[in-house]
Short mmCIF file of C-alpha atoms in Angstrom, two decimals:
data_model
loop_
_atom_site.label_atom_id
_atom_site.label_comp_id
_atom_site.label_asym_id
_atom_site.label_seq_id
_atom_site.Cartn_x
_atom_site.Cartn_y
_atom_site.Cartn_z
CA UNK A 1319 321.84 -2.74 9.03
CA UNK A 1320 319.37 -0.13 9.35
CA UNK A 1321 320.61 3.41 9.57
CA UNK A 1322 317.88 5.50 11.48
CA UNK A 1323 317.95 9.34 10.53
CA UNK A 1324 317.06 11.51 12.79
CA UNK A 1325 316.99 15.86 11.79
CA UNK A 1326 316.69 17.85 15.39
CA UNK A 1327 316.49 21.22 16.28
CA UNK A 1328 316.24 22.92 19.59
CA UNK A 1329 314.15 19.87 20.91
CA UNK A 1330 316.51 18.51 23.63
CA UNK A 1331 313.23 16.66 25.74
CA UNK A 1332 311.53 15.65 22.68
CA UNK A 1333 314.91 13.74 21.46
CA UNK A 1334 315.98 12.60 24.37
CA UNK A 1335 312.55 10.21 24.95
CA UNK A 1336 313.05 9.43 21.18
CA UNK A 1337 316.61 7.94 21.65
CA UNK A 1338 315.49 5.98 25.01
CA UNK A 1339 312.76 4.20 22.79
CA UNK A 1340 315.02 3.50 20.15
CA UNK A 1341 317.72 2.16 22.73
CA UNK A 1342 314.83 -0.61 23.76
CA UNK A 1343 314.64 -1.79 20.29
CA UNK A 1344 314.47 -5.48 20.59
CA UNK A 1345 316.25 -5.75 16.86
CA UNK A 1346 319.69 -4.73 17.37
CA UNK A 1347 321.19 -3.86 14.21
CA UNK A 1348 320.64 -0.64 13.64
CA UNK A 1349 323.20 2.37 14.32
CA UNK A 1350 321.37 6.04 15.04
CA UNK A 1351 322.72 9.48 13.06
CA UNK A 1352 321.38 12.28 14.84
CA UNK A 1353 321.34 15.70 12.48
CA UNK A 1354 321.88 18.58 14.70
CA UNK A 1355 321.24 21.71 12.91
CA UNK A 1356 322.07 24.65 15.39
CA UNK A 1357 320.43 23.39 18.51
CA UNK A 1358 321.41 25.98 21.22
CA UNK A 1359 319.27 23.97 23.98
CA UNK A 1360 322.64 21.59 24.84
CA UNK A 1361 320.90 18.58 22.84
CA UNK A 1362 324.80 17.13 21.05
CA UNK A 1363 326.17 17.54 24.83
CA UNK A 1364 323.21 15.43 26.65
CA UNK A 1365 323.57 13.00 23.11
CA UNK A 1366 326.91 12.68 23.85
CA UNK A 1367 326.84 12.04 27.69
CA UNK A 1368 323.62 9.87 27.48
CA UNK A 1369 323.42 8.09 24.29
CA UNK A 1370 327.67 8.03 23.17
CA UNK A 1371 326.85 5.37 20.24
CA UNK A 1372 324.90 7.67 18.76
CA UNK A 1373 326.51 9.28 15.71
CA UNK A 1374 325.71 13.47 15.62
CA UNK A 1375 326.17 15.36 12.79
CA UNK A 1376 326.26 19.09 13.38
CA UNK A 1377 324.66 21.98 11.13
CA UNK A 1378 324.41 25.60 11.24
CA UNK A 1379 320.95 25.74 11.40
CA UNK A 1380 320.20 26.71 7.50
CA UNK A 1381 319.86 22.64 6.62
CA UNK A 1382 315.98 22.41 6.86
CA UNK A 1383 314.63 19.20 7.27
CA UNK A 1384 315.41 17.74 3.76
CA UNK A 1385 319.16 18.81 3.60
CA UNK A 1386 319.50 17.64 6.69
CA UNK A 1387 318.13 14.22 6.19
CA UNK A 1388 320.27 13.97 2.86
CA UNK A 1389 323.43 14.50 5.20
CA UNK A 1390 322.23 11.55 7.22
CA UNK A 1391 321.59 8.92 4.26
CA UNK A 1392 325.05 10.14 2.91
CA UNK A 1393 326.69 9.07 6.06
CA UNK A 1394 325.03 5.94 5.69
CA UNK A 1395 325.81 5.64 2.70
CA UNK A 1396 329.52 5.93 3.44
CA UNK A 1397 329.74 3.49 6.59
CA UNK A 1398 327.10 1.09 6.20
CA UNK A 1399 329.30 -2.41 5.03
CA UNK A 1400 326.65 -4.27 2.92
CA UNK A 1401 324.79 -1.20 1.04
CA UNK A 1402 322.82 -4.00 -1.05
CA UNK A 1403 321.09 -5.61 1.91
CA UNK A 1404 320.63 -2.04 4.06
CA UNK A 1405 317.88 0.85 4.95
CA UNK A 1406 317.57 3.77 6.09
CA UNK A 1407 314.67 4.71 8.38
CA UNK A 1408 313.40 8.05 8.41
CA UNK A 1409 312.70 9.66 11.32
CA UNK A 1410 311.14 12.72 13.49
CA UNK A 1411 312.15 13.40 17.34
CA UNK A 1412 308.57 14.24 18.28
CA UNK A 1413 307.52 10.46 18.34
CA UNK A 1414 308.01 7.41 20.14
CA UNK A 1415 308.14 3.46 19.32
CA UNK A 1416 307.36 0.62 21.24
CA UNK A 1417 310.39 -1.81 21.59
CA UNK A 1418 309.36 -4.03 18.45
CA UNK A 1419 309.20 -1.49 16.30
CA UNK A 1420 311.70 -2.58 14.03
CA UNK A 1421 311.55 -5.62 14.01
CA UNK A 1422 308.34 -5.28 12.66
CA UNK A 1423 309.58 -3.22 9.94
CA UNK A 1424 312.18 -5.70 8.66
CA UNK A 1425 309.12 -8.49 9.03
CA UNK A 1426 306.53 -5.92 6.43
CA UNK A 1427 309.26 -5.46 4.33
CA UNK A 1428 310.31 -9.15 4.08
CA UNK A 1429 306.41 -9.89 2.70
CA UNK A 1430 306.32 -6.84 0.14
CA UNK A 1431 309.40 -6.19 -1.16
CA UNK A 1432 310.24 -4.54 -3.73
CA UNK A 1433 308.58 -1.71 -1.08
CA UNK A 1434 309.20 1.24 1.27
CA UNK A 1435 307.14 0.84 4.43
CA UNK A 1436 305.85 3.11 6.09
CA UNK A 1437 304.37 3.43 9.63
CA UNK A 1438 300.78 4.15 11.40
CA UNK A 1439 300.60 7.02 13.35
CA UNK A 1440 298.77 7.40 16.80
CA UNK A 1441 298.30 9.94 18.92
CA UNK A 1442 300.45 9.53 21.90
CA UNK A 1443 297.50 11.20 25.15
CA UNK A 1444 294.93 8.33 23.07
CA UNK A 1445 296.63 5.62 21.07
CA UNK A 1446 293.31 4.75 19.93
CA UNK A 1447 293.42 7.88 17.52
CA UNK A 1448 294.46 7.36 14.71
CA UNK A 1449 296.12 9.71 12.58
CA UNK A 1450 297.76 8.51 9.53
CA UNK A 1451 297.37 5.58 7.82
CA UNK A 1452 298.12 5.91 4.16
CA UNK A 1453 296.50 8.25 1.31
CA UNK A 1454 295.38 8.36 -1.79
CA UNK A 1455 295.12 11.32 -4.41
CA UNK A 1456 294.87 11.74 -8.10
CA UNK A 1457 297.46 13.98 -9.91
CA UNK A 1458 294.61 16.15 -12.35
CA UNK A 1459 292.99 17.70 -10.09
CA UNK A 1460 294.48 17.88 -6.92
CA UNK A 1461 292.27 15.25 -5.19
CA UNK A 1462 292.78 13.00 -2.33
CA UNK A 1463 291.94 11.86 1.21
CA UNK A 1464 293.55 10.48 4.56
CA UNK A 1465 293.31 6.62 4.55
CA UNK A 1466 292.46 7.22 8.12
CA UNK A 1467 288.75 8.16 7.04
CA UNK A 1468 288.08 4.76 6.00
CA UNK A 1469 288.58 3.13 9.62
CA UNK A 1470 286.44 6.21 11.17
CA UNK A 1471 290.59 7.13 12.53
CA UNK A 1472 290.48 4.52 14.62
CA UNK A 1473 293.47 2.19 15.32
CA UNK A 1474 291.43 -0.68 16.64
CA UNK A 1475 288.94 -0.84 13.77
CA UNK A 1476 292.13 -0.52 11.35
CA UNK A 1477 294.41 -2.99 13.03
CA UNK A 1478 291.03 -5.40 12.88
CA UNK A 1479 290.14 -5.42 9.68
CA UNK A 1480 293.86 -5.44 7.81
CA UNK A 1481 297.82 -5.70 8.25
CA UNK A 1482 298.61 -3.37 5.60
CA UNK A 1483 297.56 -0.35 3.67
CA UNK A 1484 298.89 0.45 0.21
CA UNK A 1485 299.46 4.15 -0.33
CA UNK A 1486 299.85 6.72 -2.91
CA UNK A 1487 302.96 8.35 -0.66
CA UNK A 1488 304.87 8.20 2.32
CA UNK A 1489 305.67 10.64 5.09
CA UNK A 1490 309.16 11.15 6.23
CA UNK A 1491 307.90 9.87 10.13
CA UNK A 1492 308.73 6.69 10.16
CA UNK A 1493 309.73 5.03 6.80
CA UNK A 1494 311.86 2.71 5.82
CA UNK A 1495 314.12 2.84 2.96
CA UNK A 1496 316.26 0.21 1.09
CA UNK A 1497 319.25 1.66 0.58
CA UNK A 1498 319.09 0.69 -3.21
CA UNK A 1499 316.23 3.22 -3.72
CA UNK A 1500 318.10 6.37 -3.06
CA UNK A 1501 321.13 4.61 -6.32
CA UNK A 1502 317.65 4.51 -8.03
CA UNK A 1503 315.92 7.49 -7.54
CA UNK A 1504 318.77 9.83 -5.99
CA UNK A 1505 317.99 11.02 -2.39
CA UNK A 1506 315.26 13.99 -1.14
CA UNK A 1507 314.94 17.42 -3.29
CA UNK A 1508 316.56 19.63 -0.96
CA UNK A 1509 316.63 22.68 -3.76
CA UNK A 1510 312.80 22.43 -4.58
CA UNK A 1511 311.33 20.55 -1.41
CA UNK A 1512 313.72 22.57 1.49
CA UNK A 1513 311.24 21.49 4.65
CA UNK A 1514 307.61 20.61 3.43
CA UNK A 1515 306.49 17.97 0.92
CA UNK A 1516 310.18 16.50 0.37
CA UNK A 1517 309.28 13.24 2.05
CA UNK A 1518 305.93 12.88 0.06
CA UNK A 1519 307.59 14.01 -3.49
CA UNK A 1520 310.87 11.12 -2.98
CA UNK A 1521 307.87 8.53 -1.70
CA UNK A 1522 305.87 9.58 -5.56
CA UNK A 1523 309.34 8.78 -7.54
CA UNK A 1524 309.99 5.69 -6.02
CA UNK A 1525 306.54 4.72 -6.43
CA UNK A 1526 307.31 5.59 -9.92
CA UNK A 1527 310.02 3.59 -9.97
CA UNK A 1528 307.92 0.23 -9.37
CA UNK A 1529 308.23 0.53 -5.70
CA UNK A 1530 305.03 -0.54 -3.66
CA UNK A 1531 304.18 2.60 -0.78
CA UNK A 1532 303.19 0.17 2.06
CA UNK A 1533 301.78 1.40 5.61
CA UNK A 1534 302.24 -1.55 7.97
CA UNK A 1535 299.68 -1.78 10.77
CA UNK A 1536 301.72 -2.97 13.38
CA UNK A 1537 304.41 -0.42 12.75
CA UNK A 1538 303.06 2.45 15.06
CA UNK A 1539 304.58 5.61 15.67
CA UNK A 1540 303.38 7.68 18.67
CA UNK A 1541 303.12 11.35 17.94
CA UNK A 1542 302.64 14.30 20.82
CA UNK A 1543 300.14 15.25 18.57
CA UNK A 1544 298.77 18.66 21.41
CA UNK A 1545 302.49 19.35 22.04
CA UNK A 1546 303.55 19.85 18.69
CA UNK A 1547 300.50 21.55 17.23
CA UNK A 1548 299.51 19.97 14.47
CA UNK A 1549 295.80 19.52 15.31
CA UNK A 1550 293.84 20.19 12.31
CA UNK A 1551 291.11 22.55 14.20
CA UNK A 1552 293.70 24.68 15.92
CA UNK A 1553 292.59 28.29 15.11
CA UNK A 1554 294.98 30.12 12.67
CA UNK A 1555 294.03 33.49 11.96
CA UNK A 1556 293.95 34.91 8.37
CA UNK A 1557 297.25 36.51 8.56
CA UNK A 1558 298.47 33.18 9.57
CA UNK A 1559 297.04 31.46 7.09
CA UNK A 1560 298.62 33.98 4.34
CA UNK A 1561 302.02 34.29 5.89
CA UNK A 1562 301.81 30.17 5.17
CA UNK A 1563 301.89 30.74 1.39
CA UNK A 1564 305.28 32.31 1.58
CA UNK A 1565 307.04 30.98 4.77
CA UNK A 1566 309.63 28.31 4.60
CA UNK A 1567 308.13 26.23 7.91
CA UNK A 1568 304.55 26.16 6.05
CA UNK A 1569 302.99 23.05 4.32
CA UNK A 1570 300.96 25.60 2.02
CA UNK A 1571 304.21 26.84 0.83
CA UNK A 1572 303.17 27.94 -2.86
CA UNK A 1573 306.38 27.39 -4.46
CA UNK A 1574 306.33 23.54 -2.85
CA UNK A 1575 303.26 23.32 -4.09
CA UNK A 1576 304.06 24.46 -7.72
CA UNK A 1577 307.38 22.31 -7.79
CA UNK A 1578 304.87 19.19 -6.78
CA UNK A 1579 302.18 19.71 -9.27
CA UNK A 1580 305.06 20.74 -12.14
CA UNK A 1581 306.76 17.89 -11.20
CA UNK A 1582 304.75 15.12 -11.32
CA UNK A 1583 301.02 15.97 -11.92
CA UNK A 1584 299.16 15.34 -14.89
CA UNK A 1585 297.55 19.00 -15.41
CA UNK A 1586 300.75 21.06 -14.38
CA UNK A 1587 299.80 24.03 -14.03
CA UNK A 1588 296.32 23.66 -13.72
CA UNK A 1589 296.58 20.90 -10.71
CA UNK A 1590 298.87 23.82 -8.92
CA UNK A 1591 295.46 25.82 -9.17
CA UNK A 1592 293.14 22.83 -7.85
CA UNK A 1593 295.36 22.66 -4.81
CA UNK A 1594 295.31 26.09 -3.62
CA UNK A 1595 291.61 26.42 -4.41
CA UNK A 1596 291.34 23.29 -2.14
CA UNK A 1597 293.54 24.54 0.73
CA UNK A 1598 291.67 27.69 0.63
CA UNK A 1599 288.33 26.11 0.76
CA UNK A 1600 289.26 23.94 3.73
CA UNK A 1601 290.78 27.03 6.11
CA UNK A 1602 287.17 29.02 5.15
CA UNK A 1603 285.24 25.76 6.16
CA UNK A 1604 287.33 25.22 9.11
CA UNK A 1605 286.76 28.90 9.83
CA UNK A 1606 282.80 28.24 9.70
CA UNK A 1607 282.49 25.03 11.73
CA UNK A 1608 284.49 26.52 14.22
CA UNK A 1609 282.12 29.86 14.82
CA UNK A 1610 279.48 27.68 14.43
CA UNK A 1611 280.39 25.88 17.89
CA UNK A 1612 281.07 29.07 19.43
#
């Protein structure tokens, strides 16, 4: 059985297309627990008139994306019959699959096990994009890169060239979980991690627990990459960029960031430094290239 958690928020469109491709799965055992926290766009009433085997769990809107995704692994927890020899996939509503998806999954994690897999990601307008496939950092000084970089972000270079990429994390778009992780390793750190960085940190511990991080190639998640703003060059302003440090919704959150690097980097304190120095660097050289091709 794999339980597929999926946290949604105001997104009716974005979920709807999400649970169609999941319907089309050509694996069938799976069940889908939808976490609605607060939608006010009528997404539990077109769940439950379009997609009624769907299981939706409803919030008040204060779960964030962690919380929320503990609530779903709980309920799987609960109802799935043979914990030993289940998953749970993690999953985002602004992404689709093609109908082998997991199939595929179940096939990666058959070869690697003991392993989490996780998934490629494409961008949706030009599968041929690609945007995530694994990456690798050192915990002393904040170092790292997108795996992407080594296929020039290309899928068909990458899907040429290997089935699988070992990585240092995983992000919470498309993984898949053995169930006997989270008995392991206890679920995602809603308290430290409430939106941002949770997936990555619970992907470190199990790695630390002997688990193997692997990115299968033929796993590939679609992601509306324009829609859902994301693009790397998009121009934030500087009061952006500062509001990020403090806001809740921001990947440059500093307090995620100083829970990461107390948590599990080598240089504590001094790794927390390296990071911010490094985000900083990158917005003022982002800044530059862009008024350069003004």
């Amino acid at each position: 059985m794999i339980s597929i958690v999926i946290p949604v928020h105001n997104r009716l469109e974005f979920t709807r297309q999400c649970l169609a491709c999941l319907s089309a799965q050509t694996y069938k055992n799976f069940q889908i627990i939808v976490i609605d926290d607060g939608s006010t766009d009528g997404t539990d009433r077109m769940i439950s008139q379009e997609f009624p085997e769907v299981v939706v769990l409803k919030g008040d809107g204060n779960l964030w994306w962690t919380e929320a995704t503990n609530w779903g692994i709980r309920y799987a927890q609960k109802h799935q019959a043979d914990r030993q020899e289940g998953f749970v996939l993690t999953l985002n509503d602004d992404t689709r699959v093609a109908p082998d998806y997991l199939q595929t999954m179940l096939d990666a994690y058959r070869k690697h096990k003991p392993c989490l897999i996780g998934s490629v990601s494409v961008d949706s307008d030009n599968p041929e994009k690609l945007e995530y496939a694994g990456a690798a950092f050192e915990l002393y000084t904040a170092g790292g890169r997108h795996l992407s970089e080594d296929y020039h972000s290309s899928y068909r270079e990458l899907s040429s060239r290997t089935s699988f990429v070992e990585s240092h994390s995983l992000p919470g778009r498309g993984t898949l979980i053995p169930m006997e992780v989270f008995d392991k390793i206890g679920l995602f750190d809603s308290k430290k991690y409430i939106h941002y960085m949770s997936d990555i940190e619970f992907s470190v511990r199990a790695r630390k627990a002997g688990y193997r991080l692997i990115v299968n190639v033929p796993s590939v998640v679609y992601e509306f990459v324009k829609a859902t703003g994301i693009q790397v060059e998009r121009k934030v302003t500087l009061k952006e960029f500062i509001n990020g440090f403090t806001s809740i919704k921001s990947p440059t959150n500093l307090r995620v960031r100083y829970n990461f690097a107390i948590d599990h980097s080598k240089t504590k304190a001094l790794y927390f430094c390296f990071d911010i120095g490094r985000i900083c660097t990158g917005f003022l050289l982002r800044k530059v290239r862009i008024m350069k091709s003004l």
